[in-house]
CSV table of C-alpha atoms in Angstrom, one decimal:
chain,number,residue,atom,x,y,z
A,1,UNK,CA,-25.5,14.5,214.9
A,2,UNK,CA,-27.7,17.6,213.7
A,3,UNK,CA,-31.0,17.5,215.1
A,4,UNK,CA,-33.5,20.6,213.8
A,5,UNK,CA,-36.5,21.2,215.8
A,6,UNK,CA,-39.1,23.5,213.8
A,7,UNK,CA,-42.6,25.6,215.8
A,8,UNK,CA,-44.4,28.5,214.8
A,9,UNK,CA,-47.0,26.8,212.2
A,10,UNK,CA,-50.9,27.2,212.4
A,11,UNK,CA,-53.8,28.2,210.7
A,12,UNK,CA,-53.6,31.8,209.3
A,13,UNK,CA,-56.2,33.9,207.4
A,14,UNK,CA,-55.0,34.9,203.9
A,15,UNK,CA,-53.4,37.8,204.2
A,16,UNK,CA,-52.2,37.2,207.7
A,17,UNK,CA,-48.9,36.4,208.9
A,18,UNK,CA,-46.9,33.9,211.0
A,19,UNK,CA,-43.1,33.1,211.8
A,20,UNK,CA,-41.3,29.9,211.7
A,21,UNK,CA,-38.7,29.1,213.9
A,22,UNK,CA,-36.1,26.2,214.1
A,23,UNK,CA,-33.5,25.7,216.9
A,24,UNK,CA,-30.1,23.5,215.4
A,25,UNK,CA,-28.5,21.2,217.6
A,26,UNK,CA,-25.2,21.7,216.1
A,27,UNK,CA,-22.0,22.3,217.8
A,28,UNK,CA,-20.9,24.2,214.6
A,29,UNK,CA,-24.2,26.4,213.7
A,30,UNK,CA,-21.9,28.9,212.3
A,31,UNK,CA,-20.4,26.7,209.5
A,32,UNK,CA,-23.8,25.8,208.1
A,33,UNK,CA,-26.2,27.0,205.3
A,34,UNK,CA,-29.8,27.3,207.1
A,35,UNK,CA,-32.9,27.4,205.0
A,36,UNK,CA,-36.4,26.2,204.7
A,37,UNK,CA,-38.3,24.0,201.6
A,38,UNK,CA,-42.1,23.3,202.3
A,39,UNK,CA,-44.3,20.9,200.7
A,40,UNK,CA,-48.2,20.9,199.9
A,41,UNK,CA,-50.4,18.4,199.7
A,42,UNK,CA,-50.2,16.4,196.2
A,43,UNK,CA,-47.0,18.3,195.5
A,44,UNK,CA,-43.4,17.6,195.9
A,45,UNK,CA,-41.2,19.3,198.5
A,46,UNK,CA,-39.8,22.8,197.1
A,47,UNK,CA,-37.0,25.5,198.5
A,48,UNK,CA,-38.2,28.4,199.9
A,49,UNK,CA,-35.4,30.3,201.4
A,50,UNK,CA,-32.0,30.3,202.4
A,51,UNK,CA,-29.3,32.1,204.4
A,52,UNK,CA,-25.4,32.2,204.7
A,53,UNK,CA,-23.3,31.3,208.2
A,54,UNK,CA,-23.2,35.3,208.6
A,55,UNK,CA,-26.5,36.3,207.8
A,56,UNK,CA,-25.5,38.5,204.9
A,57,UNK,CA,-26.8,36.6,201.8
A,58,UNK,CA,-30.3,35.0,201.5
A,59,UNK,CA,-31.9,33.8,198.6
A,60,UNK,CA,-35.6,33.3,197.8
A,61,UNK,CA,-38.0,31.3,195.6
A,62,UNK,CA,-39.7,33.9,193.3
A,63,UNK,CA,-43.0,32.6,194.5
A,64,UNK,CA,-42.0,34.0,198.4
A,65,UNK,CA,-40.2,36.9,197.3
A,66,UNK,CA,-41.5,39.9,199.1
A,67,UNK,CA,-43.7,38.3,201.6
A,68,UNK,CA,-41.5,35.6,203.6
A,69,UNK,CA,-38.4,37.0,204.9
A,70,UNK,CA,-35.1,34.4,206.5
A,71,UNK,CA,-33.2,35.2,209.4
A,72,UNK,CA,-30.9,33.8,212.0
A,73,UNK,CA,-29.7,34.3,215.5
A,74,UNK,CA,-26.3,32.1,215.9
A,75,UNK,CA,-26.5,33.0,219.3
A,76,UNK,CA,-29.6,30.9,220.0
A,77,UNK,CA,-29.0,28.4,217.0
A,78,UNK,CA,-32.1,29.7,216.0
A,79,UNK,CA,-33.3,30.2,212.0
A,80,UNK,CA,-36.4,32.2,211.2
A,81,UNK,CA,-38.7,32.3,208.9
A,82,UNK,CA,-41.3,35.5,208.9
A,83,UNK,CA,-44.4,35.1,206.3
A,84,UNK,CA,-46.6,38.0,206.0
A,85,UNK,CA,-49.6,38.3,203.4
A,86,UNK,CA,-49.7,35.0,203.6
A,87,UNK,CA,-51.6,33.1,200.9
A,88,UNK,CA,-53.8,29.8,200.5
A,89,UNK,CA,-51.0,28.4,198.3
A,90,UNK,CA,-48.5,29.0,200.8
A,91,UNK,CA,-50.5,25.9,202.9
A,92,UNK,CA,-48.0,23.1,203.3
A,93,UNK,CA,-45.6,21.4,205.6
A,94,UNK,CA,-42.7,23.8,206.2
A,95,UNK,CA,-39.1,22.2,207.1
A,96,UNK,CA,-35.8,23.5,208.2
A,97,UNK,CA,-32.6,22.3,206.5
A,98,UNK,CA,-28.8,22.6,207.2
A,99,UNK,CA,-26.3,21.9,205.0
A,100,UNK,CA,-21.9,22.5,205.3
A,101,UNK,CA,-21.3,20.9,202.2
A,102,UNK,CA,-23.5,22.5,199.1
A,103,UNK,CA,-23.2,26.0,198.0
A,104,UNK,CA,-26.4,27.7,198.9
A,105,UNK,CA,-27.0,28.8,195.4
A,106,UNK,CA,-27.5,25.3,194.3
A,107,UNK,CA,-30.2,24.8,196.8
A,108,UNK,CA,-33.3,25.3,195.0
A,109,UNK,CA,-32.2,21.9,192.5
A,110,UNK,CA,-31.2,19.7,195.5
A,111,UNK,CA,-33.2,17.0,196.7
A,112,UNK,CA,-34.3,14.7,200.0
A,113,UNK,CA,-30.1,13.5,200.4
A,114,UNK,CA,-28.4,16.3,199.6
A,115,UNK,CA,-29.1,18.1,202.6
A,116,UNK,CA,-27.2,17.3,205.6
A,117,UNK,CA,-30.1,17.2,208.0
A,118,UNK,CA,-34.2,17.9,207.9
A,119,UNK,CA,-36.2,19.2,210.5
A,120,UNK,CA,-39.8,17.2,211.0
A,121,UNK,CA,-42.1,20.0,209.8
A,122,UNK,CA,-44.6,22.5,210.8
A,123,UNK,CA,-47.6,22.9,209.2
A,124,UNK,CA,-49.1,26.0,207.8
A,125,UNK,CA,-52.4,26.3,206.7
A,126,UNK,CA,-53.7,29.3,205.4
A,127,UNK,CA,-57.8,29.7,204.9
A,128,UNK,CA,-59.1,31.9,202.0
């Protein structure tokens, strides 16, 4: 069973910055698609980011392009998520995916069951 355990939210100035992490309990961390959607209050939950088994391919939202920045240690099972010049619309509840079975180009249109496990969420809250 893959369990995702997110940390790193708080309350930022706009402007600051903050990094996410998640650690995977999964035997096979290398075979999955990491990434990260977030949800605001009011809003539905959205992708943010996304990165390949290797590390080598990401994709972002176009709203976080340039500020928040996915990586990944398979070492530690560990998947990042750095967010710098942070903004009051970035405040939401920030959760760690994994998926094996979707192409991660397809993420950004999948919902709730298409992924193959959720974190609980972290939540960032960024003051203006």
């Amino acid at each position: 069973q893959v369990q995702l355990e997110e940390s790193g939210g708080g309350l930022v100035q706009a402007g600051g910055s903050l990094r996410l992490s998640c650690v995977a309990s999964i035997p096979t961390f290398n075979y999955y698609v990491m990434g990260w959607f977030r949800q605001a209050p009011g809003k539905e939950r959205e992708f943010v980011a996304n990165i390949n088994w290797n590390g080598l391919m990401t994709d972002y939202a176009d709203s976080v392009k340039g500020r928040l920045t996915i990586s990944k240690d398979n070492a530690k099972n560990t998947v990042y998520l750095q967010m710098r010049s942070l903004k009051p619309e970035d405040t939401a509840v920030y959760y760690c995916a994994a998926d094996s079975r979707n192409p991660m180009t397809r993420w950004p249109e999948l919902g709730d069951y298409d992924m193959e496990a959720w974190g609980k969420g972290t939540l960032v809250t960024v003051s203006s």
